[in-house]
Coordinates of C-alpha atoms in Angstrom, one line a residue:
R1 CA 140.2 120.2 123.7
K2 CA 140.9 118.1 120.5
L3 CA 138.8 118.7 117.8
Y4 CA 138.7 115.5 116.8
T5 CA 138.8 112.7 119.0
R6 CA 139.2 109.1 118.1
A7 CA 135.3 107.3 119.1
I8 CA 134.4 103.5 119.3
P9 CA 132.0 102.8 116.2
D10 CA 128.6 104.8 116.3
P11 CA 126.0 102.4 115.9
N12 CA 123.9 105.4 114.7
S13 CA 126.3 106.9 112.4
S14 CA 125.2 107.8 108.8
C15 CA 127.3 105.9 106.5
V16 CA 127.5 102.5 104.7
L17 CA 126.2 99.5 106.2
M18 CA 128.4 96.8 104.1
A19 CA 127.1 92.9 104.1
M20 CA 130.7 91.9 105.1
S21 CA 129.8 88.1 105.6
V22 CA 131.6 87.0 102.7
L23 CA 134.3 88.2 103.4
A24 CA 135.0 85.1 105.9
A25 CA 135.4 83.1 102.5
L26 CA 137.2 85.6 100.3
V27 CA 140.0 86.6 102.8
A28 CA 142.8 84.2 102.6
G29 CA 146.5 83.5 102.4
A30 CA 148.7 86.9 102.9
F31 CA 145.4 88.9 104.0
L32 CA 145.1 87.2 107.4
G33 CA 147.5 87.3 110.0
R34 CA 148.2 88.5 113.5
V35 CA 146.7 92.1 113.5
A36 CA 147.7 92.6 117.0
A37 CA 151.1 92.2 116.9
A38 CA 151.2 94.2 113.7
T39 CA 152.9 97.4 112.2
S40 CA 150.8 100.0 111.0
F41 CA 150.7 103.3 108.7
W42 CA 148.2 105.5 107.4
Q43 CA 147.2 106.9 103.9
I44 CA 145.5 109.9 103.2
S45 CA 143.8 110.3 99.6
D46 CA 142.5 112.9 97.5
T47 CA 142.6 116.0 99.9
H48 CA 141.0 118.9 97.5
L49 CA 141.1 121.7 99.2
S50 CA 138.4 124.5 98.2
S51 CA 139.5 127.9 98.3
W52 CA 136.6 129.6 97.8
Y53 CA 134.3 126.9 99.9
H54 CA 131.7 129.5 101.6
E55 CA 129.7 128.4 105.0
G56 CA 126.1 129.2 103.4
A57 CA 127.0 129.2 100.2
P58 CA 124.9 127.3 97.8
S59 CA 125.6 123.3 98.1
E60 CA 123.1 122.6 94.9
C61 CA 124.4 124.0 91.9
R62 CA 125.2 123.4 87.8
E63 CA 128.9 123.7 87.9
Q64 CA 131.0 120.3 88.9
E65 CA 131.9 122.2 92.2
C66 CA 129.2 124.5 94.3
C67 CA 129.7 125.6 98.0
H68 CA 131.1 129.3 96.6
L69 CA 129.7 132.5 97.5
L70 CA 129.0 133.0 93.5
S71 CA 127.7 129.6 92.9
V72 CA 124.4 129.6 91.3
P73 CA 122.0 127.3 92.9
I74 CA 119.5 125.0 91.3
A75 CA 115.7 126.5 91.2
G76 CA 114.0 124.8 93.8
H77 CA 117.0 124.1 95.9
E78 CA 117.7 127.4 97.2
S79 CA 117.5 126.3 101.0
A80 CA 120.5 123.6 100.3
V81 CA 123.3 125.8 101.8
A82 CA 127.1 124.6 102.6
G83 CA 127.8 123.0 106.1
P84 CA 130.6 123.6 108.4
Y85 CA 132.7 120.7 107.2
G86 CA 131.7 119.7 103.1
E87 CA 129.1 119.2 101.2
F88 CA 128.8 116.2 98.5
K89 CA 129.0 118.7 95.4
C90 CA 131.7 120.8 96.5
H91 CA 135.6 120.1 97.6
L92 CA 136.8 120.5 101.2
P93 CA 136.9 123.7 103.2
Q94 CA 140.4 124.0 105.3
K95 CA 138.9 122.9 108.9
T96 CA 138.1 118.9 107.5
I97 CA 141.4 118.8 106.3
E98 CA 143.2 120.3 109.5
S99 CA 140.6 118.1 111.8
A100 CA 141.3 114.6 109.5
L101 CA 145.0 115.6 110.3
Q102 CA 144.5 116.0 113.8
F103 CA 143.1 113.0 113.8
M104 CA 145.8 110.9 112.7
N105 CA 148.0 112.5 115.0
A106 CA 146.3 111.5 117.8
D107 CA 147.1 107.8 117.2
N108 CA 150.8 106.6 118.0
T109 CA 151.4 105.5 114.2
E110 CA 154.3 107.6 112.4
T111 CA 153.8 106.9 108.9
V112 CA 152.0 108.7 106.8
L113 CA 151.0 108.1 102.9
W114 CA 149.7 110.7 101.1
T115 CA 148.2 110.1 97.7
M116 CA 147.8 114.3 97.2
D117 CA 145.1 116.0 94.6
T118 CA 145.5 119.2 96.7
S119 CA 143.6 122.0 94.5
G120 CA 140.1 122.2 93.5
S121 CA 137.5 121.5 90.3
Q122 CA 136.6 124.8 89.1
F123 CA 139.3 124.4 85.8
Y124 CA 138.5 128.1 84.5
K125 CA 139.2 129.6 87.8
Q126 CA 142.8 127.4 88.6
T127 CA 145.7 129.1 87.2
E128 CA 149.5 128.0 87.8
A129 CA 149.9 130.5 90.9
L130 CA 146.5 128.9 92.3
T131 CA 147.6 125.3 91.9
L132 CA 150.8 126.0 93.5
E133 CA 149.3 128.0 96.4
S134 CA 146.8 125.4 97.2
L135 CA 149.4 122.8 97.4
T136 CA 151.7 124.8 99.6
T137 CA 149.0 125.1 101.8
V138 CA 147.6 121.7 102.1
T139 CA 151.7 120.8 102.7
N140 CA 152.0 123.2 105.1
L141 CA 148.6 121.8 107.1
F142 CA 150.2 118.8 107.0
K143 CA 153.5 119.6 108.4
S144 CA 151.9 121.6 111.1
N145 CA 149.3 119.1 112.2
L146 CA 151.4 115.8 112.1
Q147 CA 154.8 117.2 113.4
G148 CA 156.7 114.2 114.5
K149 CA 155.7 111.9 111.9
R150 CA 156.9 111.0 108.6
V151 CA 154.8 111.9 105.4
F152 CA 155.4 110.8 101.9
P153 CA 153.5 112.2 99.1
C154 CA 152.2 111.1 95.7
L155 CA 151.9 113.8 93.3
G156 CA 148.1 113.5 91.6
N157 CA 146.9 115.3 88.6
H158 CA 145.2 117.9 90.5
D159 CA 148.8 119.2 91.2
Y160 CA 149.7 120.8 88.2
H161 CA 148.0 123.5 86.2
P162 CA 146.1 122.4 83.5
V163 CA 144.7 119.7 85.8
S164 CA 145.5 116.6 84.4
Q165 CA 147.8 118.1 81.9
W166 CA 151.2 117.2 83.4
L167 CA 153.8 117.9 80.7
A168 CA 157.4 115.8 80.6
P169 CA 160.1 117.0 81.9
P170 CA 161.8 119.6 81.3
D171 CA 158.6 121.6 80.7
C172 CA 157.0 120.8 83.8
N173 CA 160.2 121.7 85.9
W174 CA 158.5 124.5 87.6
M175 CA 156.0 122.5 89.6
L176 CA 158.8 119.9 90.5
G177 CA 161.3 122.3 91.7
N178 CA 158.5 123.8 93.6
V179 CA 157.5 120.1 95.4
T180 CA 161.7 119.3 96.2
E181 CA 161.4 122.6 98.3
L182 CA 158.2 122.0 99.9
W183 CA 159.0 118.3 100.5
R184 CA 162.4 119.1 101.6
D185 CA 161.6 118.3 105.7
W186 CA 160.2 114.8 104.8
L187 CA 162.5 113.1 102.1
P188 CA 166.3 113.0 102.3
E189 CA 168.5 114.3 99.8
D190 CA 168.6 111.4 97.5
A191 CA 165.1 111.1 97.2
L192 CA 164.6 114.7 96.6
Q193 CA 167.2 114.4 93.6
T194 CA 164.7 112.2 91.6
V195 CA 162.1 113.9 92.7
R196 CA 163.4 117.1 90.9
I197 CA 164.2 114.8 87.9
G198 CA 160.7 113.3 87.5
G199 CA 158.1 113.8 90.6
Y200 CA 159.0 110.1 91.4
Y201 CA 161.3 108.8 94.5
T202 CA 162.2 105.7 96.8
V203 CA 162.7 105.7 100.8
L204 CA 163.8 102.9 102.9
L205 CA 160.8 102.7 105.3
E206 CA 162.7 100.6 107.6
K207 CA 165.3 97.9 107.5
G208 CA 164.1 95.4 104.8
L209 CA 160.8 97.8 103.7
R210 CA 161.0 100.3 100.9
L211 CA 158.7 102.7 99.6
V212 CA 158.3 103.1 96.0
T213 CA 156.6 106.7 94.6
L214 CA 155.7 106.7 90.9
N215 CA 154.7 110.2 89.1
T216 CA 151.8 108.5 86.9
N217 CA 150.4 111.6 85.8
Y218 CA 152.5 111.8 82.5
F219 CA 150.2 108.4 81.7
D220 CA 147.0 109.8 83.1
F221 CA 144.5 108.9 80.2
W222 CA 143.1 112.8 79.9
D223 CA 146.4 114.0 79.6
R224 CA 146.8 115.1 75.5
H225 CA 150.5 114.9 76.1
S226 CA 151.0 111.5 76.9
N227 CA 152.5 109.9 74.0
R228 CA 150.1 106.9 73.1
T229 CA 152.0 105.5 69.9
D230 CA 155.7 105.2 71.0
E231 CA 155.5 102.4 73.8
A232 CA 158.9 102.9 74.7
W233 CA 157.8 106.3 76.0
D234 CA 159.4 106.9 78.9
P235 CA 159.3 110.3 81.0
A236 CA 162.0 111.2 83.2
N237 CA 163.0 107.4 82.4
Q238 CA 160.9 106.7 85.5
F239 CA 160.7 103.1 84.1
A240 CA 164.4 102.1 83.7
W241 CA 164.6 103.8 87.3
L242 CA 161.7 101.7 88.4
E243 CA 163.5 98.9 87.1
D244 CA 166.6 99.0 88.9
T245 CA 165.0 100.2 91.9
L246 CA 163.5 96.5 92.1
A247 CA 166.3 95.0 90.7
A248 CA 168.4 95.9 93.6
A249 CA 165.6 95.7 96.4
R250 CA 165.5 91.7 95.2
D251 CA 169.2 91.4 95.6
N252 CA 169.3 93.6 98.9
A253 CA 166.6 91.5 100.4
E254 CA 163.9 93.8 100.6
K255 CA 160.2 94.1 100.5
V256 CA 158.5 97.1 98.3
I257 CA 155.4 99.3 98.4
L258 CA 154.7 100.7 95.6
F259 CA 152.7 103.8 96.0
S260 CA 150.5 105.9 93.2
H261 CA 148.1 108.5 92.6
H262 CA 146.7 106.5 89.8
F263 CA 145.2 103.2 89.3
L264 CA 144.8 100.6 86.6
G265 CA 141.6 99.9 85.0
V266 CA 138.4 101.7 83.5
V267 CA 137.3 104.2 86.1
L268 CA 133.7 103.5 87.5
D269 CA 130.6 104.7 85.5
S270 CA 132.8 105.3 83.0
V271 CA 134.1 103.2 79.8
S272 CA 137.8 105.4 79.8
P273 CA 140.7 104.2 81.6
D274 CA 142.3 105.7 84.1
T275 CA 145.7 105.4 82.2
I276 CA 147.0 104.9 78.6
P277 CA 147.2 101.7 77.4
S278 CA 151.1 101.3 76.8
F279 CA 151.6 102.5 80.5
V280 CA 149.1 99.4 81.8
D281 CA 151.2 97.1 79.9
R282 CA 154.1 98.1 81.2
F283 CA 153.5 98.3 84.2
T284 CA 151.8 94.9 84.6
D285 CA 155.0 93.7 83.3
I286 CA 157.2 94.9 85.7
R287 CA 154.9 94.3 88.6
T288 CA 154.4 90.0 87.3
R289 CA 158.1 90.0 87.1
Y290 CA 158.8 91.3 90.8
L291 CA 156.3 89.3 92.7
D292 CA 158.4 88.1 94.8
V293 CA 159.5 91.8 95.8
I294 CA 156.4 93.7 95.8
V295 CA 154.1 93.3 98.7
A296 CA 151.3 95.9 98.2
H297 CA 150.6 98.3 95.7
L298 CA 148.4 101.4 97.2
A299 CA 146.8 104.3 94.7
G300 CA 143.7 106.8 95.0
H301 CA 142.7 108.9 92.8
L302 CA 139.2 107.1 92.1
H303 CA 137.3 109.1 95.3
R304 CA 135.7 105.3 96.3
D305 CA 136.7 102.4 98.0
D306 CA 137.9 100.0 95.3
I307 CA 140.3 97.1 94.5
R308 CA 141.9 96.1 91.4
F309 CA 142.8 92.4 90.4
F310 CA 145.9 91.6 88.0
G311 CA 145.8 88.6 85.6
W312 CA 143.3 86.5 84.5
P313 CA 141.6 83.4 84.7
E314 CA 144.2 83.7 87.6
V315 CA 144.6 86.8 89.9
S316 CA 148.5 87.4 90.5
A317 CA 148.4 90.5 92.5
V318 CA 146.1 93.1 93.7
T319 CA 145.9 97.3 93.7
F320 CA 144.0 98.8 96.7
V321 CA 142.5 102.0 96.1
A322 CA 141.8 104.3 99.2
P323 CA 138.7 106.6 98.9
S324 CA 138.9 110.5 99.2
L325 CA 139.5 112.9 102.1
T326 CA 136.8 115.1 99.9
T327 CA 133.4 115.1 99.6
L328 CA 132.8 115.8 96.1
Y329 CA 131.1 112.8 94.4
H330 CA 128.8 112.0 97.1
V331 CA 131.0 110.7 99.5
Y332 CA 132.2 111.1 103.3
P333 CA 136.1 112.2 104.0
T334 CA 138.0 109.0 105.0
T335 CA 140.9 108.1 105.8
R336 CA 142.6 104.5 106.0
L337 CA 145.0 103.0 108.4
Y338 CA 146.7 100.1 107.2
H339 CA 148.7 97.3 109.3
Y340 CA 151.3 94.7 108.5
D341 CA 153.2 91.8 109.1
P342 CA 156.5 93.3 111.1
E343 CA 159.0 90.5 109.7
T344 CA 157.4 89.7 106.3
F345 CA 155.9 92.9 105.6
E346 CA 152.7 91.2 104.2
L347 CA 149.0 93.6 104.5
L348 CA 147.3 92.1 107.4
D349 CA 144.2 94.3 107.9
Y350 CA 143.2 97.9 107.7
D351 CA 140.8 99.9 109.5
Q352 CA 138.8 102.7 107.3
Y353 CA 137.5 105.5 109.2
Y354 CA 135.2 108.4 108.1
L355 CA 133.5 111.4 109.4
N356 CA 130.0 112.0 109.0
V357 CA 129.8 115.8 107.4
C358 CA 125.9 115.4 107.7
R359 CA 125.9 115.2 112.0
C360 CA 128.6 117.7 111.6
V361 CA 126.3 120.5 111.1
V362 CA 124.4 119.6 114.5
V363 CA 127.7 119.3 116.2
W364 CA 129.0 122.4 115.0
V365 CA 125.6 123.9 116.5
V366 CA 126.2 122.6 119.9
R367 CA 129.7 123.0 119.8
R368 CA 130.9 119.7 120.3
P369 CA 134.1 118.1 119.2
V370 CA 133.3 116.0 115.9
E371 CA 134.2 112.9 115.2
F372 CA 135.7 110.6 112.9
Y373 CA 134.3 106.8 113.6
L374 CA 135.3 103.4 112.3
C375 CA 133.3 102.4 109.5
Y376 CA 134.5 99.2 108.8
N377 CA 137.3 96.9 109.6
R378 CA 138.5 94.3 106.8
C379 CA 139.3 91.7 108.0
R380 CA 138.5 91.2 111.9
H381 CA 134.5 92.0 112.3
T382 CA 131.9 93.6 109.8
A383 CA 130.9 96.9 109.3
E384 CA 130.0 99.1 111.8
C385 CA 128.1 102.0 110.0
D386 CA 124.8 102.5 108.7
L387 CA 123.6 104.8 106.1
T388 CA 120.0 103.9 107.2
S389 CA 119.5 106.1 110.3
D390 CA 118.3 109.6 110.4
H391 CA 121.5 111.4 110.6
T392 CA 121.1 113.1 107.1
C393 CA 122.0 116.8 105.7
Q394 CA 119.9 119.4 105.4
R395 CA 118.7 118.3 101.6
G396 CA 117.4 114.7 103.3
E397 CA 120.7 112.7 101.2
Q398 CA 123.2 110.7 102.9
G399 CA 126.7 109.9 101.4
D400 CA 129.0 107.3 101.0
V401 CA 131.9 105.9 101.6
G402 CA 132.7 104.2 98.6
V403 CA 131.7 100.5 98.8
P404 CA 134.5 98.4 100.2
L405 CA 135.1 95.5 97.9
L406 CA 136.8 92.7 97.7
A407 CA 139.6 93.3 99.8
T408 CA 141.9 89.7 99.5
A409 CA 145.9 89.8 98.4
G410 CA 145.0 86.2 99.5
V411 CA 144.6 86.5 95.4
Q412 CA 141.3 84.2 94.6
H413 CA 140.4 83.0 91.4
A414 CA 138.4 85.2 89.7
R415 CA 135.4 82.6 89.1
S416 CA 135.1 81.6 92.3
V417 CA 135.2 85.4 93.6
A418 CA 132.2 86.2 91.4
Q419 CA 130.5 83.4 92.4
V420 CA 130.6 84.0 95.8
V421 CA 129.8 87.7 95.4
G422 CA 126.8 86.5 93.5
N423 CA 125.6 84.7 96.6
A424 CA 125.4 87.5 99.0
G425 CA 121.7 88.7 99.3
D426 CA 122.6 93.1 99.2
R427 CA 125.7 93.0 96.8
H428 CA 125.5 92.5 93.2
V429 CA 128.4 92.6 90.7
E430 CA 127.9 96.0 88.9
Q431 CA 130.8 96.0 86.7
L432 CA 133.1 93.4 85.9
H433 CA 135.9 94.8 82.9
V434 CA 138.4 93.0 81.1
V435 CA 141.3 95.4 80.9
P436 CA 144.5 94.6 79.2
A437 CA 146.3 92.8 81.9
A438 CA 143.8 93.7 84.5
L439 CA 140.7 92.7 85.9
V440 CA 138.2 95.2 87.4
V441 CA 135.8 94.0 89.7
V442 CA 133.3 96.8 90.8
L443 CA 130.4 96.4 93.6
H444 CA 127.6 98.4 94.8
R445 CA 125.3 98.4 97.0
L446 CA 121.7 98.0 95.7
H447 CA 119.6 101.0 95.7

């Protein structure tokens, strides 16, 4: 009996009730299409494994990550303990990652994009050896549970030690050499050559559609090794390679999906950008010059469902940021199924699935299979998930799947977007940031 089964949307599930009526006015242009005739691929992001996760350990502590045997509970919260499939202040037990992969494997979609991040957040416990062990463990879980599928990974800031402190080649070659070997089952030799050089690569997904995977970790805002003064700084010649790759794609009449761990713009609930300004400027310049080639840019890292707009006042492109599989920062485990037009390769739609780790406590006791449910679909119908149900976690809290934002690759004028959102009764614009070459509109539920 499969641990996960695909299920119809559960009206009693515990998730976020989204007001999706505004989508009819927002979704336009390239994001509309014939989904029934579409081709699909999965994206799964931020699969942080907690090597020390222990069911029954304190889940409310003062550390960044709890659910370890040595976690010290907050006074008055001693009864809050880790459940079988995850808690909101903890990274994931192995069984949750396995179950998500088994759920995806049951679908006949053969392509999986993986926005990585494999280790936990206990920085003072991490070492190079433990980081590599987590990366190897999670990679092997993908191989054993997604047999027959094509997996295309993208390195994250938690796939290195120290975290977010990627050194430029050749100083990071110890990790690049290891991932080259770990990915040998998935990537062709020409892609592995550039992985060894800088952690980036390109593959032809099908005739006419190319995946270009970047290693954005060199430009992490918190990486003290990033060169913030030299605008021409190009570790492992990645920008030069990117331009050559996009130019060749244009010459060959190919469309491109850009794939990176980091996004552009500021981090939610923070004033800090995600990447250094010089990277934002150069990336946006390239993105703008190849609008006829690039059909999508997909990212992760945020642990929230988000969208980034390029350009002001006219929005020229967007980046879709997928929410995480990990539960840390009060989110449910999620995975996303994209649909695209098999002729134009434009993104048409996506389905967002989630696991209610709160209900898993009950399901685990009665030994029933736990299930991923459809939380929402971007274009075809309204949200199917509800945060107001009585299925809550042990301490009476509920999680979030990350609020689905204005998903329109039909490229709306930013002012009209804000106006439409302002008319939505249960939604509001919480943050509206204009950063170099990127407009970030962040929406949240009214609490």
